[in-house]
Coordinates of C-alpha atoms in Angstrom, one line a residue:
X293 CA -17.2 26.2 95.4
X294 CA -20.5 25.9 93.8
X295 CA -21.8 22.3 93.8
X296 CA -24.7 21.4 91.3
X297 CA -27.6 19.9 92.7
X298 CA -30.2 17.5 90.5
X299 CA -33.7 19.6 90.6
X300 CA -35.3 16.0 90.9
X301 CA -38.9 16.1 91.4
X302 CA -39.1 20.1 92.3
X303 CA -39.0 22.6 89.9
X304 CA -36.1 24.5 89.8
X305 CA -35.5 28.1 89.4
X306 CA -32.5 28.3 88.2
X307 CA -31.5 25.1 87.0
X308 CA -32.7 22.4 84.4
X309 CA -31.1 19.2 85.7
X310 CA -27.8 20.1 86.5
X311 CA -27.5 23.1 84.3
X312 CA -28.5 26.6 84.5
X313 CA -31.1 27.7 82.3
X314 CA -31.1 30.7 79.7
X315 CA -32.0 33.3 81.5
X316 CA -29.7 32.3 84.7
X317 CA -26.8 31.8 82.6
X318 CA -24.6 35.0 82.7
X319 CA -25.2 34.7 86.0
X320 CA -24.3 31.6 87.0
X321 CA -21.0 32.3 84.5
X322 CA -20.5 35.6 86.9
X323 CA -20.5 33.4 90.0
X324 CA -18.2 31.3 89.1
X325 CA -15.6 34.3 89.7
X326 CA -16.0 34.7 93.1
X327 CA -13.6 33.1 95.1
X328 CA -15.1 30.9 98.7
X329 CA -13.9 33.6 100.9
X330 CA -15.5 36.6 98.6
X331 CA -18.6 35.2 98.6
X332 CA -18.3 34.6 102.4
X333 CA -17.2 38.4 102.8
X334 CA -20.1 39.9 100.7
X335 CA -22.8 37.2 102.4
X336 CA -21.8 39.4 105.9
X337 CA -21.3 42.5 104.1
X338 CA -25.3 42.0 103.3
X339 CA -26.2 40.8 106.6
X340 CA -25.0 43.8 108.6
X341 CA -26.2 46.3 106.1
X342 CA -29.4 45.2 107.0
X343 CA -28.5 45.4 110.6
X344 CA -27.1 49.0 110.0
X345 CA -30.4 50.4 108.7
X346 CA -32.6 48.5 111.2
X347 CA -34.2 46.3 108.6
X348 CA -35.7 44.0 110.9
X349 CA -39.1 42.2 111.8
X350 CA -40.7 40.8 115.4
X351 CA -41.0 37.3 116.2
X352 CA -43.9 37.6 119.4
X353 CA -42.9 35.1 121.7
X354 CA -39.3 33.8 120.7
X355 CA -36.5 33.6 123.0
X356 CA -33.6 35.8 123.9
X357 CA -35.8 38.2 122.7
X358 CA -38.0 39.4 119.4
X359 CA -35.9 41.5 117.5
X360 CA -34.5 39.7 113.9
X361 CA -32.5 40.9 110.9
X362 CA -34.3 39.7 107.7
X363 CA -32.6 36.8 106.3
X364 CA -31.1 37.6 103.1
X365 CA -29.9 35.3 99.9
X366 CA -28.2 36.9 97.1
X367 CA -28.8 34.4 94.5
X368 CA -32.0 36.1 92.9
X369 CA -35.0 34.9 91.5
X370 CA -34.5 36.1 87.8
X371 CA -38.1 36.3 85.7
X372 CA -38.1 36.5 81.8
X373 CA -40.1 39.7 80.8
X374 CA -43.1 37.6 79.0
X375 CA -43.7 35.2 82.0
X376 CA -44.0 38.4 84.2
X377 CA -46.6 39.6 81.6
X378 CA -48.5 36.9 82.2
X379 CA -48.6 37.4 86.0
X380 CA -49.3 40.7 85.7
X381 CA -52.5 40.4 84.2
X382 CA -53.5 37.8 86.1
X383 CA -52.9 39.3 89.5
X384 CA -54.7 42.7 87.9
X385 CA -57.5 40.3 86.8
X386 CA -58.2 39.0 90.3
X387 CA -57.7 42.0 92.2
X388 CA -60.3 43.7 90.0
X389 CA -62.6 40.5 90.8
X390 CA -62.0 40.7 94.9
X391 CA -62.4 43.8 94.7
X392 CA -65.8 43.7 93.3
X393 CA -67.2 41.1 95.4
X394 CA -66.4 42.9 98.2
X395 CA -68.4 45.8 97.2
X396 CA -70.7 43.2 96.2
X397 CA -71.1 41.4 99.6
X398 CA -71.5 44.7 101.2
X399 CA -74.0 46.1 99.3
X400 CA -76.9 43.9 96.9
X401 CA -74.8 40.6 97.2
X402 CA -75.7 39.3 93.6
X403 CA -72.9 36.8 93.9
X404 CA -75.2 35.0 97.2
X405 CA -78.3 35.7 94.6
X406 CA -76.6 33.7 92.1
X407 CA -76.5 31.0 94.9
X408 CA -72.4 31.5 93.8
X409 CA -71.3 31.8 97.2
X410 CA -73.1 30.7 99.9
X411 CA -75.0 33.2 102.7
X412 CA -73.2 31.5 105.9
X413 CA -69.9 31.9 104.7
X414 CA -69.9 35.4 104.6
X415 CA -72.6 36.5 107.2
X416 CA -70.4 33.8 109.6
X417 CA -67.0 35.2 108.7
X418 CA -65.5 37.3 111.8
X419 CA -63.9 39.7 109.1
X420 CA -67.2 40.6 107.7
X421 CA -68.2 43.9 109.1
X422 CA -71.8 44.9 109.4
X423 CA -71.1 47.7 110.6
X424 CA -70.0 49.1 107.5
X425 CA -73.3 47.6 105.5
X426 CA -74.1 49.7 102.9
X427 CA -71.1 52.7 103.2
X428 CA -70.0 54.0 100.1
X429 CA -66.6 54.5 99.8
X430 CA -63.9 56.7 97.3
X431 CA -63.9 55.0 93.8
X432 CA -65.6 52.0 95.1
X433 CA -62.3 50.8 95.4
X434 CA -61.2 48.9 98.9
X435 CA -58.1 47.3 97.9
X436 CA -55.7 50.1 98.1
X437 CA -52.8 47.4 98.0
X438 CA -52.6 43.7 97.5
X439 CA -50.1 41.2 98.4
X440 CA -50.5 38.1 96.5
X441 CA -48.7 35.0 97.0
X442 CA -47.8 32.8 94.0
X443 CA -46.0 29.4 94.1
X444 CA -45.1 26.9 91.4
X445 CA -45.6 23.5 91.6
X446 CA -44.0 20.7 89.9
X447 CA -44.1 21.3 86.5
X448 CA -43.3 25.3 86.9
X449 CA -46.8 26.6 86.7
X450 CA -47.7 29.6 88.7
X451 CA -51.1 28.9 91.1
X452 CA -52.3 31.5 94.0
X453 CA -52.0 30.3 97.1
X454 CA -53.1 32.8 99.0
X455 CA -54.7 36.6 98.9
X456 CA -53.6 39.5 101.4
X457 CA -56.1 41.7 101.4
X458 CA -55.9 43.6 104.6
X459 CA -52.8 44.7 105.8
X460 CA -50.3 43.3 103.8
X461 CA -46.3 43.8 104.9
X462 CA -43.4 43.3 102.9
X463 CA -42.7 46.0 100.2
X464 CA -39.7 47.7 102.3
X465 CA -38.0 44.8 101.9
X466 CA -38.7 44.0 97.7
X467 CA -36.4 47.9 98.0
X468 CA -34.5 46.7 100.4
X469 CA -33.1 43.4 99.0
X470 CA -32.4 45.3 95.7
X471 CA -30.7 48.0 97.7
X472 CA -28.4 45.7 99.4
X473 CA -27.9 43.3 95.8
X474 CA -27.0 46.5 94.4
X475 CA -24.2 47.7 96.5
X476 CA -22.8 44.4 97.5
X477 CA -23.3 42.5 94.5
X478 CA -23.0 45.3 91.8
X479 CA -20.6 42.8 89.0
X480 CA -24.0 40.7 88.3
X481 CA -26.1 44.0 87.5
X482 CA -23.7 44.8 84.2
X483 CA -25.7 42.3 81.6
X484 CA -28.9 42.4 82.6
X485 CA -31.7 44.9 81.8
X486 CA -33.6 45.0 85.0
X487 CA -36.9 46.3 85.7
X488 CA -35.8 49.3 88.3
X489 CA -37.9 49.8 91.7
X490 CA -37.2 53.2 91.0
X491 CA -40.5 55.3 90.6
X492 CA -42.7 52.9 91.5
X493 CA -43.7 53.8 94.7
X494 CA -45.3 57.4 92.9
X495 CA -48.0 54.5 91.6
X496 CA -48.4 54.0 95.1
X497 CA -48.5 57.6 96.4
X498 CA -51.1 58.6 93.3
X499 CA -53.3 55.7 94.0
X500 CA -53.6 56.6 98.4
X501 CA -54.0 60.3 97.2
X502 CA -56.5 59.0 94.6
X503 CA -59.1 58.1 97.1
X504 CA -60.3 61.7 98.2
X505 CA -63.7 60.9 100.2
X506 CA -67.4 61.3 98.8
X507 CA -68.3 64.7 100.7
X508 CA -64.2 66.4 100.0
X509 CA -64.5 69.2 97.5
X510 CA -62.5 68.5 94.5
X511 CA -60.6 71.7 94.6
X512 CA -59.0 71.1 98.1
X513 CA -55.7 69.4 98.3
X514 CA -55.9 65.7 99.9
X515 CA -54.1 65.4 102.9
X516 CA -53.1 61.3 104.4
X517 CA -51.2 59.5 107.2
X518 CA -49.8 56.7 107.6
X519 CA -51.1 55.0 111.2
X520 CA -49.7 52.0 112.9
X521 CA -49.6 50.3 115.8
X522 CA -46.2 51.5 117.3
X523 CA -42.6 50.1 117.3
X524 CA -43.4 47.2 118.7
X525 CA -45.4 45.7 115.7
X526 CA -43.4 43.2 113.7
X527 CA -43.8 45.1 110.3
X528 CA -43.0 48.5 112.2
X529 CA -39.7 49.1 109.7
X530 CA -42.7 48.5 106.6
X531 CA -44.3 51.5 108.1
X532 CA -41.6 54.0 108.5
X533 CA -40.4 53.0 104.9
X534 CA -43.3 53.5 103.3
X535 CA -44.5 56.8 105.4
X536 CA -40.8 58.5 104.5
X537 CA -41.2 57.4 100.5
X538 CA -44.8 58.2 100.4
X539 CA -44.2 61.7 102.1
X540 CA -47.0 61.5 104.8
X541 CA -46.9 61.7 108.2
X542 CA -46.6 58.3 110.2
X543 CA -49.1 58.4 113.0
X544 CA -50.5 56.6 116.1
X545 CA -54.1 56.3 117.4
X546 CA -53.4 58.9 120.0
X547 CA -51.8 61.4 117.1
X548 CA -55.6 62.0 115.7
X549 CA -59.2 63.3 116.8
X550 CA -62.4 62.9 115.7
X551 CA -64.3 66.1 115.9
X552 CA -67.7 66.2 114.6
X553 CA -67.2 63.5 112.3
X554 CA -64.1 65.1 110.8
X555 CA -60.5 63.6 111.8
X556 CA -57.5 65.7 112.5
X557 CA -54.1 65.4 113.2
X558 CA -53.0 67.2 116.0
X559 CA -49.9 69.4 115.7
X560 CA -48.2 72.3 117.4
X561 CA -50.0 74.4 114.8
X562 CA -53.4 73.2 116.0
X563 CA -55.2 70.7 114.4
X564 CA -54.9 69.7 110.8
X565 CA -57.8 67.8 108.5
X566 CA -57.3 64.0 107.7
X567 CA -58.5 63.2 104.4
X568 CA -57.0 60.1 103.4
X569 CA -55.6 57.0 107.1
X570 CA -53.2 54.2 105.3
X571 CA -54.1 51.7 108.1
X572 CA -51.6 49.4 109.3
X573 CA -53.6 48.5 112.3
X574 CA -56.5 45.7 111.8
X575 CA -60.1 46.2 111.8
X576 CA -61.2 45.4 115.0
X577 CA -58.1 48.3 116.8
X578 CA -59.5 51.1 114.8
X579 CA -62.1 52.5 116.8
X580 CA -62.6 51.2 120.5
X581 CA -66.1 53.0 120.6
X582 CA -67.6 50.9 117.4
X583 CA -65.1 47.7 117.8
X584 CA -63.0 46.6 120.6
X585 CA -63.7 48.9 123.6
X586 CA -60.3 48.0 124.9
X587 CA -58.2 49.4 122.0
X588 CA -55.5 51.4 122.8
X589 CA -54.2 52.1 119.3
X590 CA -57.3 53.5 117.4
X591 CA -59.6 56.9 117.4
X592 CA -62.9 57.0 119.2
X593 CA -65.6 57.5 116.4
X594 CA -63.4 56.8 113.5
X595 CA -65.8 54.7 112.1
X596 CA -68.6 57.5 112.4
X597 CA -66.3 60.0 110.0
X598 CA -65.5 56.5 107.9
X599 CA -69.4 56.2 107.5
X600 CA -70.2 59.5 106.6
X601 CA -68.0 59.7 104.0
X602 CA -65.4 62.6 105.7
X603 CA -62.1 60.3 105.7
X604 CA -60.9 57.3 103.5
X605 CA -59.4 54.3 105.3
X606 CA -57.3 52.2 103.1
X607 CA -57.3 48.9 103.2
X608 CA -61.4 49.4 103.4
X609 CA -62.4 48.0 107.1
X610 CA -64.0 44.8 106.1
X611 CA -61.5 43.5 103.5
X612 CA -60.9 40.5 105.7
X613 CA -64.0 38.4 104.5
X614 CA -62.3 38.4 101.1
X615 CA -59.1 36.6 101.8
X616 CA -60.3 34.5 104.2
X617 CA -58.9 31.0 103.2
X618 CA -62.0 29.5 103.0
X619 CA -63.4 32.3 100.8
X620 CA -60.3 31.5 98.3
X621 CA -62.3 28.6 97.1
X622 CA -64.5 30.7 95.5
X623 CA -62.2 33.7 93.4
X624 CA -62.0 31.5 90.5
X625 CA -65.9 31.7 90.3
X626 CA -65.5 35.5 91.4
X627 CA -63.7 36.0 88.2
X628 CA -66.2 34.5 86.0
X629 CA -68.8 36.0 87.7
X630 CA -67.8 39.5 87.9
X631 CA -65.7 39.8 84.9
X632 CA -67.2 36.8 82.8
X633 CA -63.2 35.7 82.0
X634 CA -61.4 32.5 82.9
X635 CA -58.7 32.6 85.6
X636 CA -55.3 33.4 84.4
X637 CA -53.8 32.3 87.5
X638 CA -55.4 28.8 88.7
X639 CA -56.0 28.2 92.6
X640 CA -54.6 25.3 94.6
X641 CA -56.8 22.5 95.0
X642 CA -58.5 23.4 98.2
X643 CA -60.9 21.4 100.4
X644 CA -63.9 23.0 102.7
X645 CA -64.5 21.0 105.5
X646 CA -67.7 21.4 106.7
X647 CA -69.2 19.1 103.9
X648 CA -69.3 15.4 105.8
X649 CA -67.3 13.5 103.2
X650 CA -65.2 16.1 102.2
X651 CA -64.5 15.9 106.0
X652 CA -64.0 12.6 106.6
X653 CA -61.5 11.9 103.5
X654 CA -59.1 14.7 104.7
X655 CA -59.2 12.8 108.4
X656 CA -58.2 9.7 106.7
X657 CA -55.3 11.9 104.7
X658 CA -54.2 14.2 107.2
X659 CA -50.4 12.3 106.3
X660 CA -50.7 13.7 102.6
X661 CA -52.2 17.1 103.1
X662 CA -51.6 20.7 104.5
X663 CA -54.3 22.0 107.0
X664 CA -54.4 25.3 107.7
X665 CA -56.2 27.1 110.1
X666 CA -58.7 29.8 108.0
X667 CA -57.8 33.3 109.8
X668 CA -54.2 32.5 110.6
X669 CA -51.5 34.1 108.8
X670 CA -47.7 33.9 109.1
X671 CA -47.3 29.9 108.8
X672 CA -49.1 29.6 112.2
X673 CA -51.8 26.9 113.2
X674 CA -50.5 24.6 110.2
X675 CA -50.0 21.2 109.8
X676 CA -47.7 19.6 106.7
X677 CA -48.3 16.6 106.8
X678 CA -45.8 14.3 105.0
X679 CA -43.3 16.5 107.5
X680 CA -46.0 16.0 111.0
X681 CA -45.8 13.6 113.8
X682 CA -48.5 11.1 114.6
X683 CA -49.2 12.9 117.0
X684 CA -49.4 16.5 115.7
X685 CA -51.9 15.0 112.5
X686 CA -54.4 13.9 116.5
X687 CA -54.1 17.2 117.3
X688 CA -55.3 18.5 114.2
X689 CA -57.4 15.7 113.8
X690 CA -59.4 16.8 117.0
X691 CA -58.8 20.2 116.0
X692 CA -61.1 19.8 112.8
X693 CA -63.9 17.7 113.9
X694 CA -64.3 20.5 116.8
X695 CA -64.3 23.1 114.1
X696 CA -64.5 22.4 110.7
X697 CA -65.2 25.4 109.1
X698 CA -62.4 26.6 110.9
X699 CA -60.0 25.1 108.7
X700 CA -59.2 24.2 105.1
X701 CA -57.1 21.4 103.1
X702 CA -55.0 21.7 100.4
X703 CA -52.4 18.9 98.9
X704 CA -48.9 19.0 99.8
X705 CA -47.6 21.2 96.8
X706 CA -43.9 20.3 95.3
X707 CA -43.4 24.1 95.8
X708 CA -40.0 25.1 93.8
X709 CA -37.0 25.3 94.4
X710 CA -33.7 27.9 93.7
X711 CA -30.1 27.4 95.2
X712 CA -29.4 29.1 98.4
X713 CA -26.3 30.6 99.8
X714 CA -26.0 30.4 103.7
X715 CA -23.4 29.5 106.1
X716 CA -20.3 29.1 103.4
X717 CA -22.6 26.4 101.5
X718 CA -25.1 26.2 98.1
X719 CA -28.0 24.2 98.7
X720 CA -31.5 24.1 97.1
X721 CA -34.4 25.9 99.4
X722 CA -38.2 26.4 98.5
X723 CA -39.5 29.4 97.3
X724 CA -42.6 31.6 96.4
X725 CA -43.5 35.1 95.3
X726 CA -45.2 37.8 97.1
X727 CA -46.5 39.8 94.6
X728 CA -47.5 43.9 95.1
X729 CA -50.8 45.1 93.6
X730 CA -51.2 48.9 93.9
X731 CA -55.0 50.0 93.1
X732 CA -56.5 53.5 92.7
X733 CA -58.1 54.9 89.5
X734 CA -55.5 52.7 87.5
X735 CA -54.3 49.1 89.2
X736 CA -50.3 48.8 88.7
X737 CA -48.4 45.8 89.9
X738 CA -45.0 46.3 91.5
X739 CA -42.0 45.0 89.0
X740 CA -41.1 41.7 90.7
X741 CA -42.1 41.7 94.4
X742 CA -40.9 40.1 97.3
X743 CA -39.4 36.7 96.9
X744 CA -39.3 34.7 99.8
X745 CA -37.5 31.2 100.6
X746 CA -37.6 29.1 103.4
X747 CA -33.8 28.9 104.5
X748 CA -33.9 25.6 106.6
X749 CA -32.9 23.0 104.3
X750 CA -36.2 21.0 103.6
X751 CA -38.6 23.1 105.2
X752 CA -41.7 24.3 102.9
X753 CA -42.0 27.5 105.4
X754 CA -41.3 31.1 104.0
X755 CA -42.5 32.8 106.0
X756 CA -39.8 35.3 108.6
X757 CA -40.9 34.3 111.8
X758 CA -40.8 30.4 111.3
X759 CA -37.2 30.7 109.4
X760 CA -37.3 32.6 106.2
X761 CA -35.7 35.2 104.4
X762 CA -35.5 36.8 101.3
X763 CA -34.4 37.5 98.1
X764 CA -34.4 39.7 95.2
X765 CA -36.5 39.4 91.9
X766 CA -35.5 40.4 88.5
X767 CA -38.0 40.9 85.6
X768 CA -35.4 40.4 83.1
X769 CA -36.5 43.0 79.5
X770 CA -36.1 41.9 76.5
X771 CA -36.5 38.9 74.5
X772 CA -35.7 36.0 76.9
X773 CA -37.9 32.6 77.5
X774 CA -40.8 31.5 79.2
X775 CA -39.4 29.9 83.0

C-alpha cells in the first residue's frame, strides 16, 4: 500500500532517501497496519467531519459556487522538541523587531534616520496610515497575533518567507486538524509525547485582555469583541472559533456605536462599553468617516475613540506597512537595529525592483524566479517561473516595467516535501509552516501551527484557495533529533 518515494533534490519531511527518519519512525511502523481500505475509510471519515462542523473557507469567484471543506492530510508533520526551540526564538525574536519598527515608523522613525530604511518606502506604502501619526497605543504593542510562514529549502533549513501582520487566518484550523487526527487517527497518538493545543488559547485570551487602553482605569474590568466582516468572508469559521474559545462577543460593524468618543455594543440591556475590538476586517473598512466612505462593515468615528486612547484595536490599524513584501527585505536589518542580534531565522533572497539593474536582470530571468505582486496575499498575482508559459513571464514582464515597486523577486526555492495521502494513493507534496505568535505583556508562540501543503502533485501553491490543504504538526518532547 505505501510506496516509497526517493526525496531526490527536495528535502523531505519524513524520509531520508527511501527511509523514514528517527523521529517518523513509529509512525511509519504504525502505518504500515492499516489495511488500503482502512485508510480509505478514515481519509472520508476526516473529510466529512470537517463538513459536519462547517469547517470551511471562501474561494471569491470559483465556479459552482464558493463554499470549500478544508483539505485535509493525515500524515503529519512531526517536529523534534529542540528544532522547535529554535523556531521559537526566532519567530519571538522577529516579532519583537516588527513590532518595534512599527512603533518606530510611526513615531521618531530612527530606523529612516539611520538611512536603514529608506523614506519612500514607507511614506509610499498604501498600508502606512498617517492618520494614526503619532497615537499611542496599550503596551506599545501592535502585533496582537502573528502568522509567520516558514519554508525549508534544500538542505532542510528553515528561512521566512513571509510575515502576516494584519489579519492573519488560520488558527481554527491548527485545532481543528488535531481535533479530527485525534478521533480518526487516535492508534498513532499512543507513543508519542505531543505538545497538546490544549490551553493555549488562554495565552491568547490574556494577551487581547492585556491591552486595556491608555485613559481605562485599571480597576475596571476590560471588556472585547471580536468584529468581522460577516459570513460571507472566507475566514468567517476563524472568527466564530476564536470568538466562542476566547469568550467574547463576535460582532459586526452595525453591532457597535461610537458615542462621544467611547464605543459600545449595543444590546437589549442598553448599551455596553468596548474596551478592547479584535479586528478581523482590514484597515481601510473600519471607519467609513476617516477611511473608505463607502464601508458598510465599520463604525463611524472609530478611529476618533482609536486616537484618543478610549478603545484598543488589535491588530494596530497601520500594521500593513510592516509585512509588506517589499518591506521584508529589510527585517533582517530590523533585528540588528532594534535588538542589536543576528537573525535566527534567515530571509529568502529577495530582489527590489525599482533599482535599474536589479530590474533588468530579473527581466532577463523571469524563467528562474518567483515574482510576486507586493500587497497580494493568498498565492494571487504570482508568477513561478520554471512552472509559467512564455506568455504568462510577457505578462509579468510588462507588468513590472509599468510598476516596479509593485513587485518583488525571489529564486524559485526547492520548498520541502512530506508524503501525502489523497485519492487512495501516497505521493510526495510541498509544504510550509504557518506559525502562531501571540503578543501581549509576554510573546508566546503556538506549539506547532498550521502546516499547510499544496495537494496538486507538483504544484509549489499552499495556499486553500489555489488547491491546498492541511495538516497537523507535532512538536515531538523529549530527547529526539534535529530535522
Amino acid at each position: 500500500m505505501w510506496k516509497l518515494y526517493e526525496s531526490g533534490v527536495f528535502y523531505d519531511e519524513m524520509l531520508d532517501g527511501s527511509k523514514p527518519k528517527k523521529h517518523y519512525q513509529t509512525f511509519y511502523q504504525q502505518l504500515q497496519a492499516f489495511s488500503e481500505q482502512q485508510l480509505y475509510d478514515k481519509h472520508h471519515a476526516a473529510q466529512s467531519s470537517f463538513l459536519r462542523q462547517g469547517i470551511t473557507f471562501t474561494v471569491y469567484g470559483a465556479e459552482g459556487g464558493t463554499e470549500r471543506t478544508m483539505p485535509f492530510d493525515f500524515i503529519p508533520i512531526i517536529i523534534p522538541e529542540n528544532t522547535w526551540k529554535m523556531i521559537e526564538n526566532g519567530m519571538k525574536q522577529r516579532v519583537k523587531a516588527l513590532n518595534h519598527f512599527l512603533h518606530d515608523v510611526y513615531h521618531a522613525q530612527d530606523i529612516v534616520k539611520a538611512d536603514i530604511v529608506p523614506k519612500a518606502l514607507i511614506e509610499n506604502n498604501p498600508y502606512y496610515y498617517k492618520q494614526v501619526v503619532g497615537t499611542n497605543i496599550p503596551l506599545q504593542n501592535h502585533i496582537f497575533l502573528a502568522g509567520i510562514d516558514l519554508i525549508r529549502d534544500e538542505n532542510g533549513k528553515y528561512c521566512v518567507l513571509e510575515d502576516n501582520l494584519r489579519n492573519p487566518s488560520g488558527m481554527s484550523y491548527v485545532y481543528q486538524n488535531r481535533y479530527v487526527m485525534r478521533k480518526i487517527y487516535p492508534e498513532f497518538f499512543d507513543d508519542y509525547a505531543i505538545e497538546r493545543l490544549e490551553g493555549q488559547l488562554q495565552h491568547l485570551q490574556e494577551a487581547l485582555l492585556s491591552h486595556r487602553p491608555i485613559n481605562m482605569p485599571v480597576d475596571e474590568e476590560v471588556h472585547a469583541v471580536l468584529l468581522t466582516a460577516g459570513i460571507y468572508n472566507s475566514a468567517y469559521y476563524d472568527h466564530v472559533f476564536l470568538a466562542k474559545h476566547l469568550n467574547i462577543p463576535l460582532v459586526e460593524g452595525r453591532d457597535l456605536v461610537v458615542k462621544e468618543n467611547v464605543v459600545y455594543l449595543k444590546t437589549i440591556l442598553g448599551l455596553k462599553r468596548v474596551d478592547v475590538i479584535y479586528r478581523r476586517i482590514d484597515d481601510d473598512f473600519l471607519d467609513p468617516v476617516h477611511f473608505r466612505e463607502d464601508s458598510m462593515l465599520g463604525v463611524p468615528h472609530l478611529l476618533d475613540a482609536y486616537n484618543k486612547g478610549n478603545v484598543a484595536i488589535l491588530n494596530a490599524i497601520g500594521n500593513g506597512v510592516a509585512d509588506d513584501k517589499a518591506m521584508y527585505q529589510y527585517v533582517p536589518e530590523m533585528i540588528r537595529f532594534y535588538l542589536n542580534e543576528e537573525p535566527i531565522i534567515d530571509n529568502v533572497k529577495t530582489y527590489l525592483l525599482e533599482d535599474d539593474a536589479t530590474r533588468e536582470w530579473v527581466l532577463t530571468h523571469l524563467e528562474e524566479l518567483v515574482v510576486k505582486n507586493v500587497g497580494a496575499s493568498g498565492g494571487y498575482d504570482m508568477l513561478i517561473g520554471p512552472h509559467s508559459t512564455e506568455e504568462e513571464r510577457q505578462i509579468f514582464y510588462e507588468k513590472i516595467v509599468e510598476s516596479p515597486h509593485q513587485y518583488i523577486a525571489q529564486p524559485t526555492i526547492k520548498l520541502s516535501r512530506a508524503p501525502a495521502f489523497q485519492n487512495g494513493h501516497f505521493y510526495p507534496c510541498h509544504v510550509d509552516l504557518r506559525v502562531f505568535v501571540m503578543s501581549g505583556e509576554e510573546i508566546y508562540v503556538l506549539p506547532g501551527g498550521l502546516s499547510r501543503v499544496a495537494l496538486k502533485e507538483g504544484s509549489l501553491v499552499v495556499n486553500s484557495s489555489q488547491g491546498g490543504g492541511g495538516k497537523d504538526t507535532w512538536i515531538v518532547k523529549g530527547g529526539g533529533e534535529h530535522a
